[in-house]
mmCIF file of C-alpha atoms and ligand atoms in Angstrom:
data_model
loop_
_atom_site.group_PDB
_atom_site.id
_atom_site.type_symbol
_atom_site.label_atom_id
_atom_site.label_comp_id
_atom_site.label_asym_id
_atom_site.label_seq_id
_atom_site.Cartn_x
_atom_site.Cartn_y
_atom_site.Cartn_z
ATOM 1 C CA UNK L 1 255.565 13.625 -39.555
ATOM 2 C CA UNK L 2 255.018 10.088 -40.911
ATOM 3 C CA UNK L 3 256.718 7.931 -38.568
ATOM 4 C CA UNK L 4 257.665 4.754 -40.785
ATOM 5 C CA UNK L 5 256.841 1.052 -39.521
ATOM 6 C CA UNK L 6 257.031 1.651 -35.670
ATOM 7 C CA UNK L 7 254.673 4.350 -36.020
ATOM 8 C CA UNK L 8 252.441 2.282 -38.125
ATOM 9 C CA UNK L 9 252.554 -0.533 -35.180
ATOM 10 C CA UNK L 10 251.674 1.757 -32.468
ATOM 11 C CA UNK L 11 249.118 3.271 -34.148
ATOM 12 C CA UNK L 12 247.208 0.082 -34.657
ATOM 13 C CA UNK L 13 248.054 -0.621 -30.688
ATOM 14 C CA UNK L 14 245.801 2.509 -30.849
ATOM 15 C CA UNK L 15 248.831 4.489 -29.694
ATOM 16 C CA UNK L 16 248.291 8.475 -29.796
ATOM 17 C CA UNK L 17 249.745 11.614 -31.130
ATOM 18 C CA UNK L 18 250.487 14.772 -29.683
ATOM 19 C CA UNK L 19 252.350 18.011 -30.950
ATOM 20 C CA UNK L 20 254.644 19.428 -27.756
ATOM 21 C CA UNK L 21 255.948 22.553 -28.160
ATOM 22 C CA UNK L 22 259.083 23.515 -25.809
ATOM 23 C CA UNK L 23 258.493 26.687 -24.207
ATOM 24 C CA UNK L 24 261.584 27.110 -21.665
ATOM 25 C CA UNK L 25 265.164 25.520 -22.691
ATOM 26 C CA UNK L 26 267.696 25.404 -19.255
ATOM 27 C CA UNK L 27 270.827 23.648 -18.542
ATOM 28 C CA UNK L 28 270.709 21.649 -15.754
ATOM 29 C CA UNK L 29 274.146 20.888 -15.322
ATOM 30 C CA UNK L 30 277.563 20.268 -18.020
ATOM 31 C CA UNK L 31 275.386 17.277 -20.185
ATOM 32 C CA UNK L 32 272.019 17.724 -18.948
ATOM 33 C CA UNK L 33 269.515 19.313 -20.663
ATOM 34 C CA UNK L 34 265.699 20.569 -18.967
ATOM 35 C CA UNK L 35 262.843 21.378 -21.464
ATOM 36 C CA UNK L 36 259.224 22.557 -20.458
ATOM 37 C CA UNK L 37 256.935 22.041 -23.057
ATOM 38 C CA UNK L 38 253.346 22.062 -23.760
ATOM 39 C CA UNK L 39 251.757 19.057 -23.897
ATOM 40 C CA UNK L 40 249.398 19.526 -27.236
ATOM 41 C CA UNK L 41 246.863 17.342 -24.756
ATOM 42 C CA UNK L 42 249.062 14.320 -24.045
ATOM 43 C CA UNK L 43 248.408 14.892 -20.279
ATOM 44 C CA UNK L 44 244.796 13.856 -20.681
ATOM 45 C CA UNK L 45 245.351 11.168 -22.234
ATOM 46 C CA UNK L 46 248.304 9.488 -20.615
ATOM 47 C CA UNK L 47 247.580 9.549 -16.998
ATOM 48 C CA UNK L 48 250.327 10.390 -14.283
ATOM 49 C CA UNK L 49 252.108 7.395 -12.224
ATOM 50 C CA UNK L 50 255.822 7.606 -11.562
ATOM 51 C CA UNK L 51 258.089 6.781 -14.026
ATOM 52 C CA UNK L 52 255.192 7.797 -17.051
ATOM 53 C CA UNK L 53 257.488 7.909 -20.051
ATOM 54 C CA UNK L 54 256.393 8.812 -23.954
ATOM 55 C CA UNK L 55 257.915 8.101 -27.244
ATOM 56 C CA UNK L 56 259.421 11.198 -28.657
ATOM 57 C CA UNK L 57 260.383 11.004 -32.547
ATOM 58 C CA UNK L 58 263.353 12.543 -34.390
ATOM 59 C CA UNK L 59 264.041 12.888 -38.113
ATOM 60 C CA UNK L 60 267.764 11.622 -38.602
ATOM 61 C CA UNK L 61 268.443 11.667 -42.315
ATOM 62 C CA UNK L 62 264.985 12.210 -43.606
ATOM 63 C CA UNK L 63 264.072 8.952 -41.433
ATOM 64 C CA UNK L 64 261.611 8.557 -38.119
ATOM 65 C CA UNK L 65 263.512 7.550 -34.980
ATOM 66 C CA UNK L 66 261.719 6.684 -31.765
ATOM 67 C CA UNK L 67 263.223 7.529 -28.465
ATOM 68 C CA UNK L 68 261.593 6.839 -24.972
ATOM 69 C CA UNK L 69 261.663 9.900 -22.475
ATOM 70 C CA UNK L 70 259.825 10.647 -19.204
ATOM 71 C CA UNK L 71 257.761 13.145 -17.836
ATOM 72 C CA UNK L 72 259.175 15.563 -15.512
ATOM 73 C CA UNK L 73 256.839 17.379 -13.233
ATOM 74 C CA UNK L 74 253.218 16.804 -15.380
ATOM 75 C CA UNK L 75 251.011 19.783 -14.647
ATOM 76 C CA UNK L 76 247.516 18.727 -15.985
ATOM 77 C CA UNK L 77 245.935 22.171 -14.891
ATOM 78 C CA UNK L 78 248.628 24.365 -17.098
ATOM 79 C CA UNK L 79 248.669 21.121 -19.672
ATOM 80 C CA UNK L 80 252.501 21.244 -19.428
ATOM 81 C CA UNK L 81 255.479 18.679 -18.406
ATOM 82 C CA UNK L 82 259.166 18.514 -18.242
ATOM 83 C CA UNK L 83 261.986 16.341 -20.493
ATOM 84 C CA UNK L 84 265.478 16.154 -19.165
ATOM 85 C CA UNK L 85 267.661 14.601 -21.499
ATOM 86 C CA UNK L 86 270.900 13.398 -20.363
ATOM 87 C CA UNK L 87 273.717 14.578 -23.264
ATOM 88 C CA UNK L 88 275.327 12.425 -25.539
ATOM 89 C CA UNK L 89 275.971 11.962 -29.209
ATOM 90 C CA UNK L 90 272.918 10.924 -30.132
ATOM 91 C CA UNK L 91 270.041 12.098 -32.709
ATOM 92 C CA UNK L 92 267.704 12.729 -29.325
ATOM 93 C CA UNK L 93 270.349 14.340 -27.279
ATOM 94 C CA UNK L 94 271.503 16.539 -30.388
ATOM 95 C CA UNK L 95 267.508 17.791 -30.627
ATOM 96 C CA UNK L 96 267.768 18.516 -26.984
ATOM 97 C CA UNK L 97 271.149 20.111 -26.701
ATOM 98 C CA UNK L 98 270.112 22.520 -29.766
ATOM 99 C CA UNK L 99 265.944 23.584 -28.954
ATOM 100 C CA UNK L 100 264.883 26.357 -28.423
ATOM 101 C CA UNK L 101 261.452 27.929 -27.690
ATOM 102 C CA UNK L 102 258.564 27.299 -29.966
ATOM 103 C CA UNK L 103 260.549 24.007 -31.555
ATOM 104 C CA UNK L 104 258.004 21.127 -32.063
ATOM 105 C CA UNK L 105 258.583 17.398 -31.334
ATOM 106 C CA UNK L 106 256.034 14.719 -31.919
ATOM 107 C CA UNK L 107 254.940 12.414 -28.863
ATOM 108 C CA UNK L 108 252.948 9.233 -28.657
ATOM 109 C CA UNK L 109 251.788 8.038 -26.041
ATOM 110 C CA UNK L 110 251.460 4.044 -25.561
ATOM 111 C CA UNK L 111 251.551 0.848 -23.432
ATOM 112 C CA UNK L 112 250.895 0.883 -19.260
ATOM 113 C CA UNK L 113 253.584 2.526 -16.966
ATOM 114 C CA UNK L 114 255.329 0.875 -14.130
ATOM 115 C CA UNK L 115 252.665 -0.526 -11.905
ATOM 116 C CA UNK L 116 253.693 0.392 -8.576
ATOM 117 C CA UNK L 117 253.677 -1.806 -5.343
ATOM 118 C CA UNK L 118 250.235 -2.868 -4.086
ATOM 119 C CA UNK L 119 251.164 -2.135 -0.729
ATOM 120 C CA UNK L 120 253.774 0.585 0.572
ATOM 121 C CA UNK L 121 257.289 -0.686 0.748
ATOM 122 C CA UNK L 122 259.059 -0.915 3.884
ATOM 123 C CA UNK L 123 262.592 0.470 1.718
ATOM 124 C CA UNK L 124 263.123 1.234 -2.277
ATOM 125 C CA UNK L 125 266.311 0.053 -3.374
ATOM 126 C CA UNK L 126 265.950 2.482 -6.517
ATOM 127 C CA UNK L 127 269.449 2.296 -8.842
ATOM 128 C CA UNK L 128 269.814 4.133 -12.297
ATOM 129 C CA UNK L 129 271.805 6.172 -14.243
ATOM 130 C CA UNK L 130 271.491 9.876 -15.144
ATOM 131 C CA UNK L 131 268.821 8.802 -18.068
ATOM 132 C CA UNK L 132 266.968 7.323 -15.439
ATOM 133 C CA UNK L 133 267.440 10.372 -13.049
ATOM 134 C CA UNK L 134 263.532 11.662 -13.729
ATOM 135 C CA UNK L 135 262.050 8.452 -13.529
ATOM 136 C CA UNK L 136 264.129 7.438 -10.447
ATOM 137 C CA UNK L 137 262.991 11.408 -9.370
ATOM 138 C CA UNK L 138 259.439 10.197 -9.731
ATOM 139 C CA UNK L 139 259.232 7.302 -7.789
ATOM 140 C CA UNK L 140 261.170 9.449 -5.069
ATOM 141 C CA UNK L 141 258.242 11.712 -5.110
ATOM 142 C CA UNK L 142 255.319 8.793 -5.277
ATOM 143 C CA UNK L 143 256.637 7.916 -1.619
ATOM 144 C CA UNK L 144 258.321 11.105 0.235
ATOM 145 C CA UNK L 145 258.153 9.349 3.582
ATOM 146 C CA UNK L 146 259.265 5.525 2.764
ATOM 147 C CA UNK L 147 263.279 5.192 3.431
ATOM 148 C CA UNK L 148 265.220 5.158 0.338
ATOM 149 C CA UNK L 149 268.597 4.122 -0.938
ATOM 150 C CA UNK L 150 269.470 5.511 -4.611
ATOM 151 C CA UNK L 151 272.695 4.169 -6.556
ATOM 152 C CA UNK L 152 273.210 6.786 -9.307
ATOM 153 C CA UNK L 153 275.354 5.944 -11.904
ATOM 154 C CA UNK L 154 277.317 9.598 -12.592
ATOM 155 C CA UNK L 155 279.229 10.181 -15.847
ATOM 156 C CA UNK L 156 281.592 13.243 -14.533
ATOM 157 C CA UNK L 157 282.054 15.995 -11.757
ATOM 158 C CA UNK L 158 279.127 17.818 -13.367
ATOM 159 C CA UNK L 159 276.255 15.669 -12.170
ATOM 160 C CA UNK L 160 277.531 15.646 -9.048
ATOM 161 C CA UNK L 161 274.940 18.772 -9.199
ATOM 162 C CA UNK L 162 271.620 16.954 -10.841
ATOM 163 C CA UNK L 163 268.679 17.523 -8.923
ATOM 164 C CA UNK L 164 268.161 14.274 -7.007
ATOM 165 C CA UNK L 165 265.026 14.651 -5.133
ATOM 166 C CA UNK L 166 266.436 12.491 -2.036
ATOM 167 C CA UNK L 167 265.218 13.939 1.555
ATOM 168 C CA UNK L 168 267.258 14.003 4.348
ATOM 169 C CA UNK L 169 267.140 11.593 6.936
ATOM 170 C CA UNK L 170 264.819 9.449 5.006
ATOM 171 C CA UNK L 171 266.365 8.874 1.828
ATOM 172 C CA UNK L 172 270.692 7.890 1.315
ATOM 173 C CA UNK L 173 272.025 8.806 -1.890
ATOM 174 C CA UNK L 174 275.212 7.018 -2.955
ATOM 175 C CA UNK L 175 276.699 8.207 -6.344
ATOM 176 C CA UNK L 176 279.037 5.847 -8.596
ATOM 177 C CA UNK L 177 281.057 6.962 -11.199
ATOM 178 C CA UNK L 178 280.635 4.771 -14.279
ATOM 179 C CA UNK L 179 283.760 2.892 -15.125
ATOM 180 C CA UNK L 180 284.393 -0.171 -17.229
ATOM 181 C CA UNK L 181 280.875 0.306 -18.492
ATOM 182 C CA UNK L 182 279.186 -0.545 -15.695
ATOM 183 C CA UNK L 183 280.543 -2.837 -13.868
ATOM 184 C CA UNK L 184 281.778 -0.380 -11.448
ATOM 185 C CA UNK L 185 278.027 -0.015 -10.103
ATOM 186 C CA UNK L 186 277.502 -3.976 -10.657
ATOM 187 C CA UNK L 187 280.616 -4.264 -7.943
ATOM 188 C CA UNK L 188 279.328 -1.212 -5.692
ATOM 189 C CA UNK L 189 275.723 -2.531 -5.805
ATOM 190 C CA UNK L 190 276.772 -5.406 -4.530
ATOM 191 C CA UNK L 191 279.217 -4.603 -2.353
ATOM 192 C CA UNK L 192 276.879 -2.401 -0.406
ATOM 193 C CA UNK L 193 273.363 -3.870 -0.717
ATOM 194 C CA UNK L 194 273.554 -5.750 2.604
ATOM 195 C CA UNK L 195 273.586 -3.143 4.718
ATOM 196 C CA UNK L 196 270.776 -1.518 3.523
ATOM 197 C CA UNK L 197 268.678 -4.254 3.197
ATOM 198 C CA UNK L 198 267.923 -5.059 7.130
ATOM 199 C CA UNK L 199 264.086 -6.004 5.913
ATOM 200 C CA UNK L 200 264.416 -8.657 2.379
ATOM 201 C CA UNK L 201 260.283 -8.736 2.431
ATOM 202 C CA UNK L 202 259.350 -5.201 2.476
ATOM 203 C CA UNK L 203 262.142 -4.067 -0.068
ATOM 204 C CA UNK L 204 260.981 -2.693 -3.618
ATOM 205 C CA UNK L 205 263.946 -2.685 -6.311
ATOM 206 C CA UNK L 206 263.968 -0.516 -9.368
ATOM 207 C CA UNK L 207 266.547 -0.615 -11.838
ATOM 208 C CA UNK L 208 267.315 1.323 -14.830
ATOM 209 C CA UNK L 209 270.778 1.377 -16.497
ATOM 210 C CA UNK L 210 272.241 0.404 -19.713
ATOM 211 C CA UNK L 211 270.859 -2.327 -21.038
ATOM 212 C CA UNK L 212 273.831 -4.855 -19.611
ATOM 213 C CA UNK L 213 274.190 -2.890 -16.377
ATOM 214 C CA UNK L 214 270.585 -3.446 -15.558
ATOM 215 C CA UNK L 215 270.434 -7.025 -16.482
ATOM 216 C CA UNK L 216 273.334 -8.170 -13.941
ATOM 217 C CA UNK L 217 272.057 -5.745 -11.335
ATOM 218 C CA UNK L 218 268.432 -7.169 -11.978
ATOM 219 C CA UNK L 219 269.979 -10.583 -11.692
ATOM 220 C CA UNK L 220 271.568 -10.615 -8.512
ATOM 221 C CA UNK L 221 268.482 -8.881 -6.565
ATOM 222 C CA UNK L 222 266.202 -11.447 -7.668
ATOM 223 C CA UNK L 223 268.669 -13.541 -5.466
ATOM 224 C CA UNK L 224 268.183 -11.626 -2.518
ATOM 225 C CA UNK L 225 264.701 -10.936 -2.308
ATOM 226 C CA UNK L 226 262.249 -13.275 -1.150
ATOM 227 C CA UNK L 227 259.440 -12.625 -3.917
ATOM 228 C CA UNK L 228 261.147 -11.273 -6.958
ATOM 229 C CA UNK L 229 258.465 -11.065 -8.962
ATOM 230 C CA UNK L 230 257.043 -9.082 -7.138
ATOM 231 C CA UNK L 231 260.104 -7.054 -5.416
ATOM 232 C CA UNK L 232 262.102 -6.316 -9.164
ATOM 233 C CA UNK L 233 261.490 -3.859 -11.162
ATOM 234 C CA UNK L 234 263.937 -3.700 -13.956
ATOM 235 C CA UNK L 235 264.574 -2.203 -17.315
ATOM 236 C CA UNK L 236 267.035 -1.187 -19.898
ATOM 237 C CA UNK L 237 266.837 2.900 -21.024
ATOM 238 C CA UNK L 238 270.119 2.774 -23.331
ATOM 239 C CA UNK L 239 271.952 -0.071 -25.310
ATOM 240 C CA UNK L 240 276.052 0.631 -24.860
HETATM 241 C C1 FAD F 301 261.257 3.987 -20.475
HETATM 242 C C2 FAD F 301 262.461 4.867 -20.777
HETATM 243 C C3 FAD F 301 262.503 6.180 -20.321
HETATM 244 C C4 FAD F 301 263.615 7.000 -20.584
HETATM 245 N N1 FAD F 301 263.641 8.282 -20.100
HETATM 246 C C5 FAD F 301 264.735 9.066 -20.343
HETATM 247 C C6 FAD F 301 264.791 10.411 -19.855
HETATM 248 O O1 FAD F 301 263.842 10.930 -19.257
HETATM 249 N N2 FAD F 301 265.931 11.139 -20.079
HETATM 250 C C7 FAD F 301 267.006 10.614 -20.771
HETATM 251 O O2 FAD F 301 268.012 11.306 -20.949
HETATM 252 N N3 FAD F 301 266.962 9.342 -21.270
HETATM 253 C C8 FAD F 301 265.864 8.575 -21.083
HETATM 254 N N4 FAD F 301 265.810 7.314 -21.580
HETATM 255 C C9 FAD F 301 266.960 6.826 -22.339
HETATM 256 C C10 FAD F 301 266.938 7.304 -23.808
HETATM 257 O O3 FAD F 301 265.737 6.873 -24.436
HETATM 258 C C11 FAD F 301 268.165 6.697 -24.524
HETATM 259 O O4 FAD F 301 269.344 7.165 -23.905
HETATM 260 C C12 FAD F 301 268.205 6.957 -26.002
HETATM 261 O O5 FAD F 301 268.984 5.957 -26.605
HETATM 262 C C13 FAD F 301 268.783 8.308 -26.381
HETATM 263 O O6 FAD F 301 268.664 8.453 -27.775
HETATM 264 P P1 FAD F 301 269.728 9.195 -28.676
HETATM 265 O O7 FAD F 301 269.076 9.306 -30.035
HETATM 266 O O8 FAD F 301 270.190 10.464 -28.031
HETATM 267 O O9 FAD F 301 270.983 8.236 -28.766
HETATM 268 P P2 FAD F 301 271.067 6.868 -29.600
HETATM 269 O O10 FAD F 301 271.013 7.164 -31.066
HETATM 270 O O11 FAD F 301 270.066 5.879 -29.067
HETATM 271 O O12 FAD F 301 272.541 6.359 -29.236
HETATM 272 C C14 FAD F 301 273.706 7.037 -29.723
HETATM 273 C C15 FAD F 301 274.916 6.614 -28.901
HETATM 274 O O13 FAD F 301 274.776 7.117 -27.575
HETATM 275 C C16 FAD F 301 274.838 6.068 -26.622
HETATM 276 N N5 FAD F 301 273.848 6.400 -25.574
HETATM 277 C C17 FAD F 301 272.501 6.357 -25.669
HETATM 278 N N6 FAD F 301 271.940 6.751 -24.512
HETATM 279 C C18 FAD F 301 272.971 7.063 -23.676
HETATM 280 C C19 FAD F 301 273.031 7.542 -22.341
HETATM 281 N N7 FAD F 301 271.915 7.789 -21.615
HETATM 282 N N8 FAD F 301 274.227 7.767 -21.791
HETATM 283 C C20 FAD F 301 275.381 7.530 -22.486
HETATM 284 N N9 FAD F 301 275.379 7.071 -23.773
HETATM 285 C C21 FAD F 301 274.189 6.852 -24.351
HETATM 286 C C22 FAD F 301 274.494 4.788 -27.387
HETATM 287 O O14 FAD F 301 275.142 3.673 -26.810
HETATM 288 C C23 FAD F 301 275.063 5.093 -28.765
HETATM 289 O O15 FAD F 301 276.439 4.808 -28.827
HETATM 290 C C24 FAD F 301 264.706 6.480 -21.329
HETATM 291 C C25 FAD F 301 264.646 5.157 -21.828
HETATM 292 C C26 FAD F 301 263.543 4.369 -21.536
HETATM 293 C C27 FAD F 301 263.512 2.938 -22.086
#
């Protein structure tokens, strides 16, 4: 598939392509969608840190359309991964609700992945939404043992039941329902935040809501911790 003006970019950022074929289709819960695919070789080439994300492409009208997605359990040896799309109206999420095994989907792969913390945090303040629910996974798994609180931003009763990889004992999960677009977590976040924050300097936050969501949340952490720079990790998935 020719993939218009963005693909022309990446390609000259030396961007590559891969064929994935979905193998496995499984609801995960009401609007959440697991695929296993193959990964045509993308797993070679991309390297695996938490949060490792590719650009999937969609035809919408006989047109390209990029959308980001993450990997989900990368198996080099079997050369397959995961995609868990949450459900929406949405070119992506319409692909996803509707594939089936042996269904094809261009990937490239391009630009670094989150760099993760030189040294171990002392607590991950980790806060997304149910896009950001494999990514958030991820960095869960990167660092089983390090205590954890997780915000998750929940659209309904059904992903009440998503797969959060918290442990118990180590890791506190507090679900939000989103209301008023957001600014239900924005409130909770804050409301919260203090008493899971006993340490400022060994915290590590990563964010990933809507677009708006993340940029408040972003904001007022950056006023809490002492280096934000290095302490804030923060980044739209989905413009509202
Ligand atoms: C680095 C990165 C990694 C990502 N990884 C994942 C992932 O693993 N799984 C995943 O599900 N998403 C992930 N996302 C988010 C995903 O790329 C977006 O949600 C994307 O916009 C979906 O495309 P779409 O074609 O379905 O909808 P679009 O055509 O982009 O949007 C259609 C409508 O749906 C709304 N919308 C878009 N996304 C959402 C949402 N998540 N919830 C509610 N409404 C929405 C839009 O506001 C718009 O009104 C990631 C984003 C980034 C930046």
């Amino acid at each position: 598939m020719g993939h218009g003006w963005e693909g022309a970019v990446l390609r000259l950022l030396r961007a590559r392509d891969f064929t994935l074929t979905v193998t496995r289709a499984e609801r995960v819960g009401p609007d959440y969608v697991r695929l296993r695919v193959t990964d045509g070789g993308l797993l070679d080439a991309s390297g695996i840190l938490p949060t490792t994300w590719v650009r999937l492409w969609f035809r919408r009208n006989g047109r390209p359309h990029q959308r980001a997605y993450t990997l989900v359990d990368p198996d080099p040896a079997s050369g397959t991964f995961s995609l868990d799309f949450a459900l929406h109206a949405g070119t992506a999420a319409d692909w996803a609700r509707a594939a089936r095994p042996g269904d094809t989907i261009e990937a490239t792969v391009h630009g670094t992945p989150l760099t993760p913390p030189e040294q171990e945090p002392a607590h991950l303040l980790l806060i997304g939404d149910t896009a950001a629910l494999p990514a958030l996974n991820s960095l869960l798994d990167a660092y089983p043992g390090t205590p954890a609180t997780v915000w998750l931003e929940t659209r309904g009763p059904g992903d009440a039941e998503l797969p959060v990889r918290v442990r118990p004992g180590r890791h506190t999960l507090l679900p939000v329902p989103r209301e008023r677009a957001g600014a239900r977590l924005v409130e909770e976040v804050r409301a919260t935040l203090p008493a899971h924050l006993a340490d400022p300097a060994g915290a590590w936050a990563w964010i990933a809501c809507d677009t708006t969501t993340t940029r408040a949340l972003a904001g007022h952490l950056r006023t809490l911790l002492p280096a934000p720079r290095r302490q804030v990790r923060a980044q739209g998935y989905w413009r509202p």
